[in-house]
Coordinates of C-alpha atoms in Angstrom, one line a residue:
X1 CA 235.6 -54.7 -52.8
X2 CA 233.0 -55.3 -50.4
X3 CA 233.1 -58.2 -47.7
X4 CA 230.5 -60.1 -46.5
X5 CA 231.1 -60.9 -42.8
X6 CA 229.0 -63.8 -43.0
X7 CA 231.4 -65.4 -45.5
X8 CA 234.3 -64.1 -42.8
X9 CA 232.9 -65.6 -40.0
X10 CA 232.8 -68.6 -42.0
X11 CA 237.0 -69.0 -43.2
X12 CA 237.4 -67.7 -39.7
X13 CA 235.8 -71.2 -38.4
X14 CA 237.1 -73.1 -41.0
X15 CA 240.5 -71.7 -40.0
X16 CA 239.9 -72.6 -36.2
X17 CA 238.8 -76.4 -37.3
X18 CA 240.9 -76.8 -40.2
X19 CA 238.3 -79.7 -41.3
X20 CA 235.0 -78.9 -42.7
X21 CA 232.4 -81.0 -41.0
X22 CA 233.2 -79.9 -37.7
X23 CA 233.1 -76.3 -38.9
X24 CA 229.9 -76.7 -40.7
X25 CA 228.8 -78.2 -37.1
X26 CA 229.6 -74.9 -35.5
X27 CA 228.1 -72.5 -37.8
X28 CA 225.0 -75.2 -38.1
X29 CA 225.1 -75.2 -41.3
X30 CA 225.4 -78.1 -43.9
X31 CA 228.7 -78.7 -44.7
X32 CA 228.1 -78.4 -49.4
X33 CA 226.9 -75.1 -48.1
X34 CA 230.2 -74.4 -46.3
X35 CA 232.5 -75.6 -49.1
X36 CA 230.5 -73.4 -51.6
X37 CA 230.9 -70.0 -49.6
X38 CA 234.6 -71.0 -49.0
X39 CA 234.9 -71.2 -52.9
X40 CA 233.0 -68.3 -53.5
X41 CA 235.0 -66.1 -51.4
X42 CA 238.3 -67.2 -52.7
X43 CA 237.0 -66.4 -56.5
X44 CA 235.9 -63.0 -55.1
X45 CA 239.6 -62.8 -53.7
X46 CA 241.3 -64.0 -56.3
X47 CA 243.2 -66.1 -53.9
X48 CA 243.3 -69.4 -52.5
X49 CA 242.8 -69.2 -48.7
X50 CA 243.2 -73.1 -47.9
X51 CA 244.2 -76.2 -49.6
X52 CA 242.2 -79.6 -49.3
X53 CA 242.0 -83.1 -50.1
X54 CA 240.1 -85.6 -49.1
X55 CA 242.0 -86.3 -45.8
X56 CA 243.1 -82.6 -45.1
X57 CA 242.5 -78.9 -44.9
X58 CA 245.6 -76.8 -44.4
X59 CA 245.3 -72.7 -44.3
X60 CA 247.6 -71.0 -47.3
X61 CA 249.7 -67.8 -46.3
X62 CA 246.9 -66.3 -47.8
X63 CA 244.8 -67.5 -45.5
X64 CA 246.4 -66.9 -42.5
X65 CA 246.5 -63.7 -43.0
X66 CA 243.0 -63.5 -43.4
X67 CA 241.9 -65.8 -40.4
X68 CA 243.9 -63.5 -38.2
X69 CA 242.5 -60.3 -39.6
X70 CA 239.0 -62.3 -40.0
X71 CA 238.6 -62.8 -36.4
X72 CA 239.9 -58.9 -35.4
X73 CA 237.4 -57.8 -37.8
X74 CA 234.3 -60.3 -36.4
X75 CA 235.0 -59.4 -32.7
X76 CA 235.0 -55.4 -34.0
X77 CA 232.1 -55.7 -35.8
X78 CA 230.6 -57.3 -32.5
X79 CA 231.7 -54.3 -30.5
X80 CA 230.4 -51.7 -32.4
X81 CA 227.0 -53.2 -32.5
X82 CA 226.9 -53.0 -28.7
X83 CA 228.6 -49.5 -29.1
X84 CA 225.4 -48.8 -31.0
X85 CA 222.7 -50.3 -29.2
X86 CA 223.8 -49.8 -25.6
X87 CA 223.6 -53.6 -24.9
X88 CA 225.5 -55.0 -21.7
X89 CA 225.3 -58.5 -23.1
X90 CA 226.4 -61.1 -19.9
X91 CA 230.0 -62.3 -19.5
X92 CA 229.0 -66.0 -19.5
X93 CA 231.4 -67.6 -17.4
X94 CA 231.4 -71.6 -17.3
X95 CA 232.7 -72.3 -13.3
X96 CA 233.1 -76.3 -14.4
X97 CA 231.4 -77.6 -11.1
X98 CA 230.5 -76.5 -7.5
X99 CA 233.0 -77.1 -4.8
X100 CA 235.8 -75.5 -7.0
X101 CA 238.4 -73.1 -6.9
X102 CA 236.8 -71.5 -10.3
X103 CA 233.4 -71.2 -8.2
X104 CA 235.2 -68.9 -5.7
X105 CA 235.8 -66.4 -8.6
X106 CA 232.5 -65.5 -8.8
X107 CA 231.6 -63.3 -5.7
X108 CA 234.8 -61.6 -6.3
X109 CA 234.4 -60.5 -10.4
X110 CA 231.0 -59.3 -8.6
X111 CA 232.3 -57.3 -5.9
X112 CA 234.8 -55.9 -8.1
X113 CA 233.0 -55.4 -11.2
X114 CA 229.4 -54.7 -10.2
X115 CA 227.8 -53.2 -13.1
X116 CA 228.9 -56.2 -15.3
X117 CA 225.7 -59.0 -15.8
X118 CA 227.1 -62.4 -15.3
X119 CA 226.0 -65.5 -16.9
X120 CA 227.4 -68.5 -14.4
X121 CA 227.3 -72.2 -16.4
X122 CA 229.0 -75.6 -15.6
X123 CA 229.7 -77.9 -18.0
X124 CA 231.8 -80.0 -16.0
X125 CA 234.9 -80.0 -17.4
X126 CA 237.1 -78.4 -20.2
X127 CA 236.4 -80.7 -22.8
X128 CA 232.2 -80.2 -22.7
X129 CA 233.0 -75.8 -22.5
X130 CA 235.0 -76.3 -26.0
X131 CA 232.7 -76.5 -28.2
X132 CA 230.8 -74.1 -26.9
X133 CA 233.8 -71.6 -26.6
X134 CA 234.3 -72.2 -30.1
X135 CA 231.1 -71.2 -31.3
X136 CA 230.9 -67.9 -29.5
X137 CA 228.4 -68.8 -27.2
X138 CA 230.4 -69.3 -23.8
X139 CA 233.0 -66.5 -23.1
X140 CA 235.2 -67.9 -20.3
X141 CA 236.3 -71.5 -19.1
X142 CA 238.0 -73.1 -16.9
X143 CA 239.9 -76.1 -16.9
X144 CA 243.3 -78.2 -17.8
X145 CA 244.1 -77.0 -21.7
X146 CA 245.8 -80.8 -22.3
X147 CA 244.9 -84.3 -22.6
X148 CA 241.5 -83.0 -24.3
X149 CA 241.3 -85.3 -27.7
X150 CA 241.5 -82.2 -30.1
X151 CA 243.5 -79.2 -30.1
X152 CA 242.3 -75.9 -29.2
X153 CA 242.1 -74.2 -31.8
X154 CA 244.3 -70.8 -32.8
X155 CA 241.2 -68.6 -32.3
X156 CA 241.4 -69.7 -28.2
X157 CA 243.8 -68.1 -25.7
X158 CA 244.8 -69.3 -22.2
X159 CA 246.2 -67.8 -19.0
X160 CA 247.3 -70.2 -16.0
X161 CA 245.2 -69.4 -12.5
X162 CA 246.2 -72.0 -10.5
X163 CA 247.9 -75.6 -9.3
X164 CA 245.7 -77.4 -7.2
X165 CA 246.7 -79.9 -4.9
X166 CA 245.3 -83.5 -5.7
X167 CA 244.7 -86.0 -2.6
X168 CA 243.7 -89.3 -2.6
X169 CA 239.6 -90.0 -1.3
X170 CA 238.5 -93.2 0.1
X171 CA 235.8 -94.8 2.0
X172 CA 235.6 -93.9 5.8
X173 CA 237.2 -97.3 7.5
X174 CA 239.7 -97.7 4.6
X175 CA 243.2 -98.1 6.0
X176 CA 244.7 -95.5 4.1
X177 CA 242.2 -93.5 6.1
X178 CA 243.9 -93.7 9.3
X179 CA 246.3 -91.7 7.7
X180 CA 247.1 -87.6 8.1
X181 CA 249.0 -88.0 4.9
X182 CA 249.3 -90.5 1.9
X183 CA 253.0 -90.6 0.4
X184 CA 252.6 -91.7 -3.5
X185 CA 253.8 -94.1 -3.1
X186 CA 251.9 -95.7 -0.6
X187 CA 249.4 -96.4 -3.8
X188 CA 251.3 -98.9 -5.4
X189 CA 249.4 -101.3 -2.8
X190 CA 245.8 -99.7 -3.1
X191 CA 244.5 -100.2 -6.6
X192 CA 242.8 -97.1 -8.1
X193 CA 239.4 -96.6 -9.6
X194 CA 239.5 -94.0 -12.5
X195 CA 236.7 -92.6 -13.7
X196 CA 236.2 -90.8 -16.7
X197 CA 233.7 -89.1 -18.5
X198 CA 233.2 -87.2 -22.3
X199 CA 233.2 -83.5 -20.7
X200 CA 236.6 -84.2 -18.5
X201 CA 238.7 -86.0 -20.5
X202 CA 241.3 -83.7 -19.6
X203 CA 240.8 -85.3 -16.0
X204 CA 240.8 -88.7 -17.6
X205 CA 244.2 -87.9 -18.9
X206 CA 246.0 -86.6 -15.9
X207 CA 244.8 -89.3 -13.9
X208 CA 246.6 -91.7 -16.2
X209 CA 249.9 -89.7 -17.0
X210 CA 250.1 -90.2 -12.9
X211 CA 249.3 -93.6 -12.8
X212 CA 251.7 -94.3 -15.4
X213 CA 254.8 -92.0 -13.6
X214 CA 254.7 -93.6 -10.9
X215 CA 253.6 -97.0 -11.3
X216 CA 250.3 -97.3 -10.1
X217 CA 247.6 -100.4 -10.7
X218 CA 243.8 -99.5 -11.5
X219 CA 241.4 -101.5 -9.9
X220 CA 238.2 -100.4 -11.9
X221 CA 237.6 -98.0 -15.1
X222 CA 234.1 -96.7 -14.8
X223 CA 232.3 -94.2 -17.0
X224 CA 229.6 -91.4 -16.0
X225 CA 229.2 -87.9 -15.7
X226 CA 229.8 -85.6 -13.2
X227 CA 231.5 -85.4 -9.6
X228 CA 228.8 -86.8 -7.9
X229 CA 229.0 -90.1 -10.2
X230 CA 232.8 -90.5 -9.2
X231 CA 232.1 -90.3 -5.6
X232 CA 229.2 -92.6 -5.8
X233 CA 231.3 -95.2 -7.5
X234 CA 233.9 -94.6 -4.6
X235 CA 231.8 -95.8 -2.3
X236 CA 230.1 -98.0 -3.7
X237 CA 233.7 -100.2 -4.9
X238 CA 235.0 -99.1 -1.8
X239 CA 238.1 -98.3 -3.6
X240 CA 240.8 -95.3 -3.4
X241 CA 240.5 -92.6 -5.8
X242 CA 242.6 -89.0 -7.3
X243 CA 240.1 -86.0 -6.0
X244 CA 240.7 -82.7 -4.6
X245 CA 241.3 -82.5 -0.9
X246 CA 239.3 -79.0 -0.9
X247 CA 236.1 -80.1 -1.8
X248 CA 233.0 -81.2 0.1
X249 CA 232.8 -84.7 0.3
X250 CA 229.6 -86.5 1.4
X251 CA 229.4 -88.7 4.4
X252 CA 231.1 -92.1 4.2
X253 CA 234.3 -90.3 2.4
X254 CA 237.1 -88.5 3.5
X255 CA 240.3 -86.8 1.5
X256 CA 244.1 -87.2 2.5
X257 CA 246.6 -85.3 0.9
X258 CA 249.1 -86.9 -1.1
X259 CA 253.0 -86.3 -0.9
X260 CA 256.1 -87.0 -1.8
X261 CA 256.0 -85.4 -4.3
X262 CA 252.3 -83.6 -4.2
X263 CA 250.9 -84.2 -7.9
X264 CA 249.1 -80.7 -9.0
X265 CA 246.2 -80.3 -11.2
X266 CA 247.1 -77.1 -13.3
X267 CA 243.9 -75.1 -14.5
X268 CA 243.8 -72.0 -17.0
X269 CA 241.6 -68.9 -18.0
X270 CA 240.5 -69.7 -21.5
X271 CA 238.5 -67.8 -23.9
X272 CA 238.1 -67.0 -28.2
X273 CA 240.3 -63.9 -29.0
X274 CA 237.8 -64.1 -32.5
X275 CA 234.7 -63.4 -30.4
X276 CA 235.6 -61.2 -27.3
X277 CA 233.1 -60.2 -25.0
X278 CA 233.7 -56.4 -24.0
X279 CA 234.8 -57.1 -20.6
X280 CA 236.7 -60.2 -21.2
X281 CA 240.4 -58.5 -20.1
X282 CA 239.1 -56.6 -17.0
X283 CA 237.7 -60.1 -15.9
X284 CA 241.0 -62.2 -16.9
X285 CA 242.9 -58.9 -15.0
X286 CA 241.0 -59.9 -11.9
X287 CA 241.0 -63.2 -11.7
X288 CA 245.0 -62.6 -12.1
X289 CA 245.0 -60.4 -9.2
X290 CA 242.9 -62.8 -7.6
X291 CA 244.9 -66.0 -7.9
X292 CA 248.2 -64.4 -6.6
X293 CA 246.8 -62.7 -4.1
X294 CA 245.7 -66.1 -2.4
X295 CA 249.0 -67.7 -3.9
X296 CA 247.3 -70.1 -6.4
X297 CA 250.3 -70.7 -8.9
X298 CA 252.3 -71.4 -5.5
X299 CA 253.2 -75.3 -5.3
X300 CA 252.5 -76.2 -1.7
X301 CA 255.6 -77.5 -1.3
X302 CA 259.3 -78.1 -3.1
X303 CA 258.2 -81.5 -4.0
X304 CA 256.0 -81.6 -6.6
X305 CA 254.9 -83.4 -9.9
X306 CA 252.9 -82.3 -12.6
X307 CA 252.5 -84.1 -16.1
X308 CA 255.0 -83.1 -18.9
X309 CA 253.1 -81.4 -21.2
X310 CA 251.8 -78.8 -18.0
X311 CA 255.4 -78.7 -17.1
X312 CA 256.3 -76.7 -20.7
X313 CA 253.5 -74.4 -20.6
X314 CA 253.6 -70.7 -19.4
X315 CA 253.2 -71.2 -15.6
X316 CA 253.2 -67.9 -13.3
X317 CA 255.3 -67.3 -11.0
X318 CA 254.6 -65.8 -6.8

């Protein structure tokens, strides 16, 4: 029997989505065309490879089996063609924003690596690179794999790089300014503004799980996109705010570390085992080497905090 990869790639993404709009999104397709390859297949099979009603899709044993060898036969197929043709198609890597930790990877997967073409994107957060991850066309993200409204998908992988210290950023002449250091709880008198923002709702969410562990007012919710739209709204309110103590800050702001305990921001490697780019493991083998050679899975101190559901995943160790 002879398989049409077209009609793998699309159980594959069914598989990943378990629902058949959003799958019919990602292959752009319309979705009566999706549900009549899906049939199609199955009568050529023999087998059913989900289940559905109208509320739900669910994969059978059938059709796990196939998703998994599915995706190992797409990203195969997709080797060999470049096998064939010679092409060094670019690692497109998706840094989130400037200013962070993911940026500095860059230089170094160049220095180490310099025959490999990169592709450098930023989506600004986790959330916005999803989609795009799903559907083949990004390789490599960065970001917090919780609090993202959706779940991952099987087809995506993740490897932790690094806990990053979050501070508190205010307005220059703020009295928790005057400070070299801002114990948590110090907050429960200054009122936060939180913003959020469709392509970092996984920012959106740790912000809240903190304000919500230790007891924390907000001040002001505001929406908008992008770093630079958070800082402008610090300013402008004049109110304290969770930011990264690392990053440039424009004038009229300043950062202070928080403490006791220091609250990290945990960030992962992830990518789509079902579409692999070539060099996707010698880039996730550097940017390992990378993030424990400049100790970024090291807490910067014995007292820290980090939302439950980053507590009970895979966290590397010094």
């Amino acid at each position: 029997m002879d398989l049409d990869l077209r009609q793998v790639r699309y159980a594959v993404t069914l598989a990943d989505e378990l629902h058949f709009g959003r799958a019919a999104d990602r292959l752009t397709i319309a979705q009566q065309t999706l549900s009549a390859q899906i049939r199609t297949l199955e009568k050529r099979l023999g087998v059913p490879l989900f289940t559905r009603d109208r509320r739900h899709v669910a994969l059978t044993p059938a059709g796990e089996t196939f998703a998994e060898r599915g995706r190992r036969l797409l990203a195969d197929a997709e080797r060999l063609v470049d096998e064939i043709t010679h092409t060094r198609t670019p690692l497109r890597i998706d840094v989130v924003a400037e200013g962070l930790p993911s940026t500095l990877l860059i230089p170094h997967l160049r220095s180490q690596a310099p025959d490999l073409p990169f592709e450098v994107l930023q989506s600004h957060g986790l959330a916005a690179a999803l989609p795009r991850l799903l559907a083949g066309d990004l390789d490599l993200a960065f970001g917090r794999p919780f609090g993202l409204g959706r779940p991952l998908g099987a087809a995506l992988a993740t490897m932790p790089v690094g806990l990053d210290p979050i501070g508190v950023i205010v307005p220059t002449g703020h009295p928790l300014a005057d400070r070299d250091e801002v114990p948590l709880a110090a907050l429960t008198d200054h009122p936060l503004l939180i913003h959020s923002a469709d392509e970092s709702a996984e920012w959106h969410d740790w912000a809240d799980q903190a304000v919500a562990a230790f007891g924390l007012k907000v001040a002001t919710r505001v929406r908008g996109q992008g770093r630079t739209s958070a800082l402008a709204a610090v300013q402008a309110l004049r109110q304290p705010a969770f930011g990264r103590t690392s990053a440039h800050l424009p004038d009229g702001l300043t950062a202070r570390p928080l403490t006791d305990p220091v609250p990290l921001y945990p960030w992962h490697a992830v990518w789509n085992t079902a579409t692999p780019h070539p060099a996707v493991n010698q880039a996730l083998e550097l940017i390992h080497t990378y993030a424990r050679t400049h100790h970024w899975h090291r807490p910067p101190s014995a007292n820290w905090w980090l939302p439950e559901p980053d507590r009970d995943s895979p966290r590397a160790t010094n």
